[in-house]
PDB file of C-alpha atoms in Angstrom:
ATOM      1  CA  UNK A1096      66.215 -11.882  95.059  1.00  0.00           C
ATOM      2  CA  UNK A1097      65.892 -15.384  93.651  1.00  0.00           C
ATOM      3  CA  UNK A1098      62.135 -15.009  93.798  1.00  0.00           C
ATOM      4  CA  UNK A1099      62.181 -11.740  92.005  1.00  0.00           C
ATOM      5  CA  UNK A1100      64.249 -13.333  89.288  1.00  0.00           C
ATOM      6  CA  UNK A1101      61.612 -16.128  88.988  1.00  0.00           C
ATOM      7  CA  UNK A1102      58.739 -13.480  88.716  1.00  0.00           C
ATOM      8  CA  UNK A1103      60.492 -11.527  85.934  1.00  0.00           C
ATOM      9  CA  UNK A1104      60.925 -14.608  83.879  1.00  0.00           C
ATOM     10  CA  UNK A1105      57.335 -15.542  84.418  1.00  0.00           C
ATOM     11  CA  UNK A1106      56.087 -12.210  83.080  1.00  0.00           C
ATOM     12  CA  UNK A1107      58.448 -12.311  80.032  1.00  0.00           C
ATOM     13  CA  UNK A1108      57.040 -15.841  79.328  1.00  0.00           C
ATOM     14  CA  UNK A1109      53.490 -14.594  79.651  1.00  0.00           C
ATOM     15  CA  UNK A1110      54.141 -11.574  77.323  1.00  0.00           C
ATOM     16  CA  UNK A1111      55.890 -13.848  74.778  1.00  0.00           C
ATOM     17  CA  UNK A1112      52.876 -16.165  74.744  1.00  0.00           C
ATOM     18  CA  UNK A1113      50.495 -13.350  74.418  1.00  0.00           C
ATOM     19  CA  UNK A1114      52.385 -11.765  71.553  1.00  0.00           C
ATOM     20  CA  UNK A1115      52.534 -15.090  69.682  1.00  0.00           C
ATOM     21  CA  UNK A1116      48.941 -15.615  70.073  1.00  0.00           C
ATOM     22  CA  UNK A1117      48.057 -12.002  68.824  1.00  0.00           C
ATOM     23  CA  UNK A1118      50.228 -12.691  65.747  1.00  0.00           C
ATOM     24  CA  UNK A1119      48.420 -15.887  65.233  1.00  0.00           C
ATOM     25  CA  UNK A1120      45.100 -14.261  65.383  1.00  0.00           C
ATOM     26  CA  UNK A1121      46.359 -11.337  62.815  1.00  0.00           C
ATOM     27  CA  UNK A1122      47.430 -13.870  60.353  1.00  0.00           C
ATOM     28  CA  UNK A1123      43.980 -15.671  60.392  1.00  0.00           C
ATOM     29  CA  UNK A1124      42.238 -12.539  60.289  1.00  0.00           C
ATOM     30  CA  UNK A1125      44.272 -11.239  57.330  1.00  0.00           C
ATOM     31  CA  UNK A1126      43.831 -14.683  55.642  1.00  0.00           C
ATOM     32  CA  UNK A1127      39.915 -14.560  55.934  1.00  0.00           C
ATOM     33  CA  UNK A1128      39.865 -10.960  54.695  1.00  0.00           C
ATOM     34  CA  UNK A1129      41.905 -11.976  51.710  1.00  0.00           C
ATOM     35  CA  UNK A1130      39.785 -14.982  51.035  1.00  0.00           C
ATOM     36  CA  UNK A1131      36.605 -12.821  51.182  1.00  0.00           C
ATOM     37  CA  UNK A1132      37.999 -10.192  48.969  1.00  0.00           C
ATOM     38  CA  UNK A1133      39.100 -12.754  46.451  1.00  0.00           C
ATOM     39  CA  UNK A1134      35.665 -14.398  46.491  1.00  0.00           C
ATOM     40  CA  UNK A1135      33.994 -11.043  45.916  1.00  0.00           C
ATOM     41  CA  UNK A1136      36.489 -10.348  43.045  1.00  0.00           C
ATOM     42  CA  UNK A1137      35.678 -13.532  41.575  1.00  0.00           C
ATOM     43  CA  UNK A1138      31.900 -12.920  41.858  1.00  0.00           C
ATOM     44  CA  UNK A1139      32.402  -9.404  40.463  1.00  0.00           C
ATOM     45  CA  UNK A1140      34.508 -10.759  37.693  1.00  0.00           C
ATOM     46  CA  UNK A1141      31.771 -13.372  36.733  1.00  0.00           C
ATOM     47  CA  UNK A1142      29.067 -10.639  36.797  1.00  0.00           C
ATOM     48  CA  UNK A1143      31.152  -8.543  34.428  1.00  0.00           C
ATOM     49  CA  UNK A1144      31.555 -11.522  32.009  1.00  0.00           C
ATOM     50  CA  UNK A1145      27.921 -12.372  32.342  1.00  0.00           C
ATOM     51  CA  UNK A1146      27.244  -8.560  31.540  1.00  0.00           C
ATOM     52  CA  UNK A1147      29.376  -8.681  28.496  1.00  0.00           C
ATOM     53  CA  UNK A1148      27.636 -11.641  27.327  1.00  0.00           C
ATOM     54  CA  UNK A1149      24.369  -9.937  27.781  1.00  0.00           C
ATOM     55  CA  UNK A1150      25.469  -6.957  25.828  1.00  0.00           C
ATOM     56  CA  UNK A1151      26.726  -9.036  23.073  1.00  0.00           C
ATOM     57  CA  UNK A1152      23.221 -10.914  22.897  1.00  0.00           C
ATOM     58  CA  UNK A1153      21.672  -7.489  22.875  1.00  0.00           C
ATOM     59  CA  UNK A1154      23.745  -6.570  19.821  1.00  0.00           C
ATOM     60  CA  UNK A1155      22.625  -9.746  18.278  1.00  0.00           C
ATOM     61  CA  UNK A1156      19.107  -8.915  18.849  1.00  0.00           C
ATOM     62  CA  UNK A1157      19.404  -5.560  17.610  1.00  0.00           C
ATOM     63  CA  UNK A1158      20.784  -6.966  14.287  1.00  0.00           C
ATOM     64  CA  UNK A1159      17.835  -9.248  14.078  1.00  0.00           C
ATOM     65  CA  UNK A1160      15.429  -6.426  14.319  1.00  0.00           C
ATOM     66  CA  UNK A1161      17.501  -4.409  11.597  1.00  0.00           C
ATOM     67  CA  UNK A1162      17.388  -7.611   9.560  1.00  0.00           C
ATOM     68  CA  UNK A1163      13.589  -7.915   9.847  1.00  0.00           C
ATOM     69  CA  UNK A1164      13.162  -4.176   8.960  1.00  0.00           C
ATOM     70  CA  UNK A1165      15.405  -4.643   6.012  1.00  0.00           C
ATOM     71  CA  UNK A1166      14.136  -7.679   4.378  1.00  0.00           C
ATOM     72  CA  UNK A1167      10.564  -6.319   5.154  1.00  0.00           C
ATOM     73  CA  UNK A1168      11.218  -2.996   3.806  1.00  0.00           C
ATOM     74  CA  UNK A1169       8.199  -0.692   4.186  1.00  0.00           C
ATOM     75  CA  UNK A1170       6.097  -3.704   4.649  1.00  0.00           C
ATOM     76  CA  UNK A1171       7.385  -4.143   8.151  1.00  0.00           C
ATOM     77  CA  UNK A1172       5.288  -1.052   8.900  1.00  0.00           C
ATOM     78  CA  UNK A1173       2.758  -1.848   6.549  1.00  0.00           C
ATOM     79  CA  UNK A1174       1.930  -5.261   7.994  1.00  0.00           C
ATOM     80  CA  UNK A1175       0.265  -4.458  11.542  1.00  0.00           C
ATOM     81  CA  UNK A1176       1.115  -7.905  12.998  1.00  0.00           C
ATOM     82  CA  UNK A1177       4.716  -7.384  12.115  1.00  0.00           C
ATOM     83  CA  UNK A1178       5.004  -3.857  13.131  1.00  0.00           C
ATOM     84  CA  UNK A1179       3.541  -4.835  16.601  1.00  0.00           C
ATOM     85  CA  UNK A1180       6.011  -7.653  16.938  1.00  0.00           C
ATOM     86  CA  UNK A1181       8.980  -5.468  16.220  1.00  0.00           C
ATOM     87  CA  UNK A1182       7.791  -2.707  18.522  1.00  0.00           C
ATOM     88  CA  UNK A1183       7.229  -5.284  21.170  1.00  0.00           C
ATOM     89  CA  UNK A1184      10.903  -6.734  20.667  1.00  0.00           C
ATOM     90  CA  UNK A1185      12.261  -3.182  20.765  1.00  0.00           C
ATOM     91  CA  UNK A1186      10.504  -2.254  24.039  1.00  0.00           C
ATOM     92  CA  UNK A1187      11.751  -5.602  25.604  1.00  0.00           C
ATOM     93  CA  UNK A1188      15.214  -4.879  24.351  1.00  0.00           C
ATOM     94  CA  UNK A1189      15.303  -1.346  25.452  1.00  0.00           C
ATOM     95  CA  UNK A1190      14.105  -2.415  28.967  1.00  0.00           C
ATOM     96  CA  UNK A1191      16.877  -5.122  28.920  1.00  0.00           C
ATOM     97  CA  UNK A1192      19.457  -2.452  28.043  1.00  0.00           C
ATOM     98  CA  UNK A1193      18.386  -0.086  30.861  1.00  0.00           C
ATOM     99  CA  UNK A1194      18.738  -2.875  33.352  1.00  0.00           C
ATOM    100  CA  UNK A1195      22.180  -3.712  32.078  1.00  0.00           C
ATOM    101  CA  UNK A1196      23.036   0.104  32.604  1.00  0.00           C
ATOM    102  CA  UNK A1197      21.916  -0.177  36.273  1.00  0.00           C
ATOM    103  CA  UNK A1198      23.648  -3.449  36.956  1.00  0.00           C
ATOM    104  CA  UNK A1199      26.822  -1.986  35.595  1.00  0.00           C
ATOM    105  CA  UNK A1200      26.533   1.256  37.692  1.00  0.00           C
ATOM    106  CA  UNK A1201      25.989  -0.727  40.643  1.00  0.00           C
ATOM    107  CA  UNK A1202      28.997  -3.151  40.122  1.00  0.00           C
ATOM    108  CA  UNK A1203      31.082  -0.102  39.388  1.00  0.00           C
ATOM    109  CA  UNK A1204      30.280   1.333  42.763  1.00  0.00           C
ATOM    110  CA  UNK A1205      31.234  -1.975  44.570  1.00  0.00           C
ATOM    111  CA  UNK A1206      34.370  -2.328  42.434  1.00  0.00           C
ATOM    112  CA  UNK A1207      35.287   1.293  43.422  1.00  0.00           C
ATOM    113  CA  UNK A1208      35.674   0.113  47.139  1.00  0.00           C
ATOM    114  CA  UNK A1209      37.978  -2.698  46.180  1.00  0.00           C
ATOM    115  CA  UNK A1210      41.692  -2.635  45.587  1.00  0.00           C
ATOM    116  CA  UNK A1211      41.182  -4.566  42.298  1.00  0.00           C
ATOM    117  CA  UNK A1212      39.538  -1.423  40.803  1.00  0.00           C
ATOM    118  CA  UNK A1213      42.717  -0.574  38.322  1.00  0.00           C
ATOM    119  CA  UNK A1214      42.794   1.563  35.670  1.00  0.00           C
ATOM    120  CA  UNK A1215      42.496  -1.215  33.236  1.00  0.00           C
ATOM    121  CA  UNK A1216      39.253  -2.374  34.811  1.00  0.00           C
ATOM    122  CA  UNK A1217      37.959   1.243  34.924  1.00  0.00           C
ATOM    123  CA  UNK A1218      38.614   1.461  31.180  1.00  0.00           C
ATOM    124  CA  UNK A1219      36.706  -1.832  30.527  1.00  0.00           C
ATOM    125  CA  UNK A1220      33.860  -0.596  32.458  1.00  0.00           C
ATOM    126  CA  UNK A1221      33.682   2.461  30.523  1.00  0.00           C
ATOM    127  CA  UNK A1222      33.807   0.691  27.271  1.00  0.00           C
ATOM    128  CA  UNK A1223      30.840  -1.599  28.378  1.00  0.00           C
ATOM    129  CA  UNK A1224      28.899   1.668  29.309  1.00  0.00           C
ATOM    130  CA  UNK A1225      29.610   3.119  25.988  1.00  0.00           C
ATOM    131  CA  UNK A1226      28.312  -0.211  24.292  1.00  0.00           C
ATOM    132  CA  UNK A1227      25.156   0.064  26.357  1.00  0.00           C
ATOM    133  CA  UNK A1228      24.580   3.791  25.362  1.00  0.00           C
ATOM    134  CA  UNK A1229      25.266   2.828  21.698  1.00  0.00           C
ATOM    135  CA  UNK A1230      22.705   0.035  21.846  1.00  0.00           C
ATOM    136  CA  UNK A1231      20.081   2.398  23.416  1.00  0.00           C
ATOM    137  CA  UNK A1232      20.778   5.039  20.644  1.00  0.00           C
ATOM    138  CA  UNK A1233      20.610   2.277  18.050  1.00  0.00           C
ATOM    139  CA  UNK A1234      17.297   1.123  19.357  1.00  0.00           C
ATOM    140  CA  UNK A1235      15.846   4.592  19.305  1.00  0.00           C
ATOM    141  CA  UNK A1236      17.159   5.047  15.701  1.00  0.00           C
ATOM    142  CA  UNK A1237      15.348   1.842  14.771  1.00  0.00           C
ATOM    143  CA  UNK A1238      12.250   3.028  16.443  1.00  0.00           C
ATOM    144  CA  UNK A1239      12.262   6.265  14.446  1.00  0.00           C
ATOM    145  CA  UNK A1240      13.009   4.528  11.320  1.00  0.00           C
ATOM    146  CA  UNK A1241       9.929   2.349  11.797  1.00  0.00           C
ATOM    147  CA  UNK A1242       7.716   5.341  12.848  1.00  0.00           C
ATOM    148  CA  UNK A1243       9.126   7.351   9.726  1.00  0.00           C
ATOM    149  CA  UNK A1244       8.401   4.332   7.406  1.00  0.00           C
ATOM    150  CA  UNK A1245       4.772   4.134   9.019  1.00  0.00           C
ATOM    151  CA  UNK A1246       4.211   7.777   8.244  1.00  0.00           C
ATOM    152  CA  UNK A1247       5.495   7.615   4.727  1.00  0.00           C
ATOM    153  CA  UNK A1248       3.361   4.379   4.310  1.00  0.00           C
ATOM    154  CA  UNK A1249       0.216   6.449   5.484  1.00  0.00           C
ATOM    155  CA  UNK A1250       1.152   9.223   3.028  1.00  0.00           C
ATOM    156  CA  UNK A1251       1.920   6.864   0.195  1.00  0.00           C
ATOM    157  CA  UNK A1252      -1.409   5.122   1.025  1.00  0.00           C
ATOM    158  CA  UNK A1253      -3.222   8.472   0.781  1.00  0.00           C
ATOM    159  CA  UNK A1254      -1.623   9.179  -2.521  1.00  0.00           C
ATOM    160  CA  UNK A1255      -2.405   5.735  -3.936  1.00  0.00           C
ATOM    161  CA  UNK A1256      -6.014   5.997  -2.756  1.00  0.00           C
ATOM    162  CA  UNK A1257      -6.066   9.536  -4.434  1.00  0.00           C
ATOM    163  CA  UNK A1258      -4.427   8.200  -7.565  1.00  0.00           C
ATOM    164  CA  UNK A1259      -6.977   5.241  -7.504  1.00  0.00           C
ATOM    165  CA  UNK A1260      -9.907   7.502  -7.094  1.00  0.00           C
ATOM    166  CA  UNK A1261      -8.609   9.654  -9.816  1.00  0.00           C
ATOM    167  CA  UNK A1262      -7.951   6.572 -12.174  1.00  0.00           C
ATOM    168  CA  UNK A1263     -11.415   5.211 -11.330  1.00  0.00           C
ATOM    169  CA  UNK A1264     -12.966   8.779 -12.133  1.00  0.00           C
ATOM    170  CA  UNK A1265     -11.074   8.990 -15.281  1.00  0.00           C
ATOM    171  CA  UNK A1266     -12.365   5.415 -16.138  1.00  0.00           C
ATOM    172  CA  UNK A1267     -15.827   6.206 -15.540  1.00  0.00           C
ATOM    173  CA  UNK A1268     -15.346   9.255 -17.763  1.00  0.00           C
ATOM    174  CA  UNK A1269     -13.808   7.268 -20.470  1.00  0.00           C
ATOM    175  CA  UNK A1270     -16.482   4.759 -20.275  1.00  0.00           C
ATOM    176  CA  UNK A1271     -19.152   7.634 -20.223  1.00  0.00           C
ATOM    177  CA  UNK A1272     -17.187   9.164 -23.250  1.00  0.00           C
ATOM    178  CA  UNK A1273     -17.134   5.869 -25.117  1.00  0.00           C
ATOM    179  CA  UNK A1274     -20.965   5.303 -24.471  1.00  0.00           C
ATOM    180  CA  UNK A1275     -21.686   8.794 -25.680  1.00  0.00           C
ATOM    181  CA  UNK A1276     -19.404   8.186 -28.811  1.00  0.00           C
ATOM    182  CA  UNK A1277     -21.114   4.932 -29.382  1.00  0.00           C
ATOM    183  CA  UNK A1278     -24.566   6.580 -29.015  1.00  0.00           C
ATOM    184  CA  UNK A1279     -23.501   9.538 -31.217  1.00  0.00           C
ATOM    185  CA  UNK A1280     -22.186   7.045 -33.837  1.00  0.00           C
ATOM    186  CA  UNK A1281     -25.369   4.986 -33.489  1.00  0.00           C
ATOM    187  CA  UNK A1282     -27.512   8.230 -33.994  1.00  0.00           C
ATOM    188  CA  UNK A1283     -25.317   9.343 -36.968  1.00  0.00           C
ATOM    189  CA  UNK A1284     -25.837   5.964 -38.657  1.00  0.00           C
ATOM    190  CA  UNK A1285     -29.448   5.510 -37.746  1.00  0.00           C
ATOM    191  CA  UNK A1286     -31.848   5.701 -40.697  1.00  0.00           C
ATOM    192  CA  UNK A1287     -35.598   5.276 -41.244  1.00  0.00           C
ATOM    193  CA  UNK A1288     -37.401   3.895 -44.242  1.00  0.00           C
ATOM    194  CA  UNK A1289     -40.944   3.306 -45.088  1.00  0.00           C
ATOM    195  CA  UNK A1290     -42.072   1.548 -48.252  1.00  0.00           C
ATOM    196  CA  UNK A1291     -45.883   1.529 -48.507  1.00  0.00           C
ATOM    197  CA  UNK A1292     -48.835   2.228 -50.874  1.00  0.00           C
ATOM    198  CA  UNK A1293     -49.971   5.945 -51.295  1.00  0.00           C
ATOM    199  CA  UNK A1294     -53.035   5.235 -49.215  1.00  0.00           C
ATOM    200  CA  UNK A1295     -50.837   4.025 -46.336  1.00  0.00           C
ATOM    201  CA  UNK A1296     -48.601   6.827 -46.434  1.00  0.00           C
ATOM    202  CA  UNK A1297     -51.357   9.261 -46.417  1.00  0.00           C
ATOM    203  CA  UNK A1298     -52.968   7.433 -43.349  1.00  0.00           C
ATOM    204  CA  UNK A1299     -49.929   7.684 -41.496  1.00  0.00           C
ATOM    205  CA  UNK A1300     -49.679  11.378 -42.529  1.00  0.00           C
ATOM    206  CA  UNK A1301     -46.276  10.834 -44.090  1.00  0.00           C
ATOM    207  CA  UNK A1302     -47.758  12.041 -47.306  1.00  0.00           C
ATOM    208  CA  UNK A1303     -50.289  14.641 -47.517  1.00  0.00           C
ATOM    209  CA  UNK A1304     -52.134  15.717 -50.711  1.00  0.00           C
ATOM    210  CA  UNK A1305     -55.069  17.929 -51.614  1.00  0.00           C
ATOM    211  CA  UNK A1306     -57.055  19.389 -54.585  1.00  0.00           C
ATOM    212  CA  UNK A1307     -54.942  21.976 -56.269  1.00  0.00           C
ATOM    213  CA  UNK A1308     -52.265  21.614 -53.739  1.00  0.00           C
ATOM    214  CA  UNK A1309     -48.857  20.217 -54.072  1.00  0.00           C
ATOM    215  CA  UNK A1310     -48.006  17.059 -52.268  1.00  0.00           C
ATOM    216  CA  UNK A1311     -46.212  17.428 -49.017  1.00  0.00           C
ATOM    217  CA  UNK A1312     -43.926  14.809 -47.544  1.00  0.00           C
ATOM    218  CA  UNK A1313     -43.387  14.468 -43.816  1.00  0.00           C
ATOM    219  CA  UNK A1314     -44.505  17.808 -42.792  1.00  0.00           C
ATOM    220  CA  UNK A1315     -46.388  18.335 -39.605  1.00  0.00           C
ATOM    221  CA  UNK A1316     -47.074  15.511 -37.135  1.00  0.00           C
ATOM    222  CA  UNK A1317     -46.472  12.532 -39.052  1.00  0.00           C
ATOM    223  CA  UNK A1318     -46.323   8.901 -37.702  1.00  0.00           C
ATOM    224  CA  UNK A1319     -42.609   8.443 -37.151  1.00  0.00           C
ATOM    225  CA  UNK A1320     -43.372   4.964 -35.633  1.00  0.00           C
ATOM    226  CA  UNK A1321     -44.476   3.735 -38.960  1.00  0.00           C
ATOM    227  CA  UNK A1322     -40.918   3.796 -40.366  1.00  0.00           C
ATOM    228  CA  UNK A1323     -38.577   1.005 -39.981  1.00  0.00           C
ATOM    229  CA  UNK A1324     -35.175   1.792 -38.082  1.00  0.00           C
ATOM    230  CA  UNK A1325     -32.062   0.604 -39.756  1.00  0.00           C
ATOM    231  CA  UNK A1326     -28.347   1.165 -39.890  1.00  0.00           C
ATOM    232  CA  UNK A1327     -26.957   3.162 -42.933  1.00  0.00           C
ATOM    233  CA  UNK A1328     -23.752   1.012 -42.897  1.00  0.00           C
ATOM    234  CA  UNK A1329     -25.669  -2.187 -43.307  1.00  0.00           C
ATOM    235  CA  UNK A1330     -28.575  -1.244 -45.382  1.00  0.00           C
ATOM    236  CA  UNK A1331     -27.415  -1.987 -48.858  1.00  0.00           C
ATOM    237  CA  UNK A1332     -30.243  -3.689 -50.527  1.00  0.00           C
ATOM    238  CA  UNK A1333     -33.938  -2.953 -49.857  1.00  0.00           C
ATOM    239  CA  UNK A1334     -36.449  -5.412 -51.431  1.00  0.00           C
ATOM    240  CA  UNK A1335     -39.662  -3.763 -52.863  1.00  0.00           C
ATOM    241  CA  UNK A1336     -43.044  -5.326 -52.645  1.00  0.00           C
ATOM    242  CA  UNK A1337     -44.081  -4.434 -56.085  1.00  0.00           C
ATOM    243  CA  UNK A1338     -42.747  -3.664 -59.546  1.00  0.00           C
ATOM    244  CA  UNK A1339     -44.056  -0.152 -59.545  1.00  0.00           C
ATOM    245  CA  UNK A1340     -42.072   1.889 -56.837  1.00  0.00           C
ATOM    246  CA  UNK A1341     -41.238   5.612 -56.570  1.00  0.00           C
ATOM    247  CA  UNK A1342     -38.762   7.289 -54.267  1.00  0.00           C
ATOM    248  CA  UNK A1343     -40.306  10.252 -52.733  1.00  0.00           C
ATOM    249  CA  UNK A1344     -37.639  11.355 -50.590  1.00  0.00           C
ATOM    250  CA  UNK A1345     -34.670  13.388 -52.067  1.00  0.00           C
ATOM    251  CA  UNK A1346     -31.476  11.379 -52.666  1.00  0.00           C
ATOM    252  CA  UNK A1347     -28.575  12.052 -55.128  1.00  0.00           C
ATOM    253  CA  UNK A1348     -29.401  10.108 -58.412  1.00  0.00           C
ATOM    254  CA  UNK A1349     -26.076   8.316 -58.533  1.00  0.00           C
ATOM    255  CA  UNK A1350     -26.176   7.230 -55.055  1.00  0.00           C
ATOM    256  CA  UNK A1351     -28.666   4.430 -55.619  1.00  0.00           C
ATOM    257  CA  UNK A1352     -30.394   2.436 -58.302  1.00  0.00           C
ATOM    258  CA  UNK A1353     -33.733   0.380 -58.846  1.00  0.00           C
ATOM    259  CA  UNK A1354     -32.793  -2.922 -60.095  1.00  0.00           C
ATOM    260  CA  UNK A1355     -35.456  -5.200 -61.699  1.00  0.00           C
ATOM    261  CA  UNK A1356     -34.953  -8.925 -62.229  1.00  0.00           C
ATOM    262  CA  UNK A1357     -38.162 -10.350 -63.630  1.00  0.00           C
ATOM    263  CA  UNK A1358     -40.684  -9.752 -60.935  1.00  0.00           C
ATOM    264  CA  UNK A1359     -37.975  -8.939 -58.321  1.00  0.00           C
ATOM    265  CA  UNK A1360     -37.401  -5.443 -57.572  1.00  0.00           C
ATOM    266  CA  UNK A1361     -34.588  -3.951 -55.279  1.00  0.00           C
ATOM    267  CA  UNK A1362     -33.375  -0.588 -54.115  1.00  0.00           C
ATOM    268  CA  UNK A1363     -29.687  -0.760 -54.159  1.00  0.00           C
ATOM    269  CA  UNK A1364     -27.620   1.750 -52.132  1.00  0.00           C
ATOM    270  CA  UNK A1365     -24.527   2.264 -54.275  1.00  0.00           C
ATOM    271  CA  UNK A1366     -22.915   5.098 -52.191  1.00  0.00           C
ATOM    272  CA  UNK A1367     -24.236   5.162 -48.546  1.00  0.00           C
ATOM    273  CA  UNK A1368     -22.567   8.387 -47.497  1.00  0.00           C
ATOM    274  CA  UNK A1369     -24.185  10.487 -50.669  1.00  0.00           C
ATOM    275  CA  UNK A1370     -27.391   8.460 -50.379  1.00  0.00           C
ATOM    276  CA  UNK A1371     -28.074   9.623 -46.923  1.00  0.00           C
ATOM    277  CA  UNK A1372     -26.307  13.120 -47.153  1.00  0.00           C
ATOM    278  CA  UNK A1373     -29.584  14.983 -47.555  1.00  0.00           C
ATOM    279  CA  UNK A1374     -31.541  13.296 -44.812  1.00  0.00           C
ATOM    280  CA  UNK A1375     -31.975  10.217 -42.822  1.00  0.00           C
ATOM    281  CA  UNK A1376     -35.268   9.349 -44.017  1.00  0.00           C
ATOM    282  CA  UNK A1377     -36.417   7.322 -47.056  1.00  0.00           C
ATOM    283  CA  UNK A1378     -39.747   6.993 -48.371  1.00  0.00           C
ATOM    284  CA  UNK A1379     -40.936   4.822 -51.180  1.00  0.00           C
ATOM    285  CA  UNK A1380     -44.249   4.575 -52.553  1.00  0.00           C
ATOM    286  CA  UNK A1381     -45.190   1.093 -53.778  1.00  0.00           C
ATOM    287  CA  UNK A1382     -48.013   1.595 -55.978  1.00  0.00           C
TER     288      UNK A1382
END
């Protein structure tokens, strides 16, 4: 009986010892699990903070690109080097945004398995996702603006080139018109005169005479090269080589006069318009 009592007491002590050991193991496991979960939570929190910082830097980069496009205006698209740099910055930024989106999705999956995934944290992740989406849309919008500006520049450049060509053509026409007008004015004011003896005038077929035939002046194939070319506007006084002169061509009497001063004789044009109104040639016989 006494032996049986000792056996029961031994069994109870053994069970008590085992239970105490099991409770100790359970507490250690719980502590280790809590420690790991805390470390994981801290890591995930740090990742979220880093991701938030990256999103903020991404917004600053977008603002920098917007600033470059604003201060440059259409020149940002017109300057090939600047355009290439902006496009490269946009591409790099868009790639970064996509990587942030993937990291946020991966982090969210991990947090969903954690007891720390509260409604507040869920809302914060949704806000970050919205910010990332907005950045992607803004980058796409900036790219469209840059492309639109480039297309406008191409169109405007074509219009400018067309206008320049039109202006150049008009300038050429204007120059041609001026040249034509000057040439016409020169022709209108060009006159020809010949002062020579009767014999010289006949030799150059300017004056033709014959027996019982009236004299003919500048008829037929006369020598035009014998005449001196002058400008009606500048020919005011024409010295005569001798005192005996005779104007053979037809000019209104009051448009000129022969002035004599001793041995000096001059033909003076008083009214050039009237003097040359009947023709552009002046023939004076000097004997």
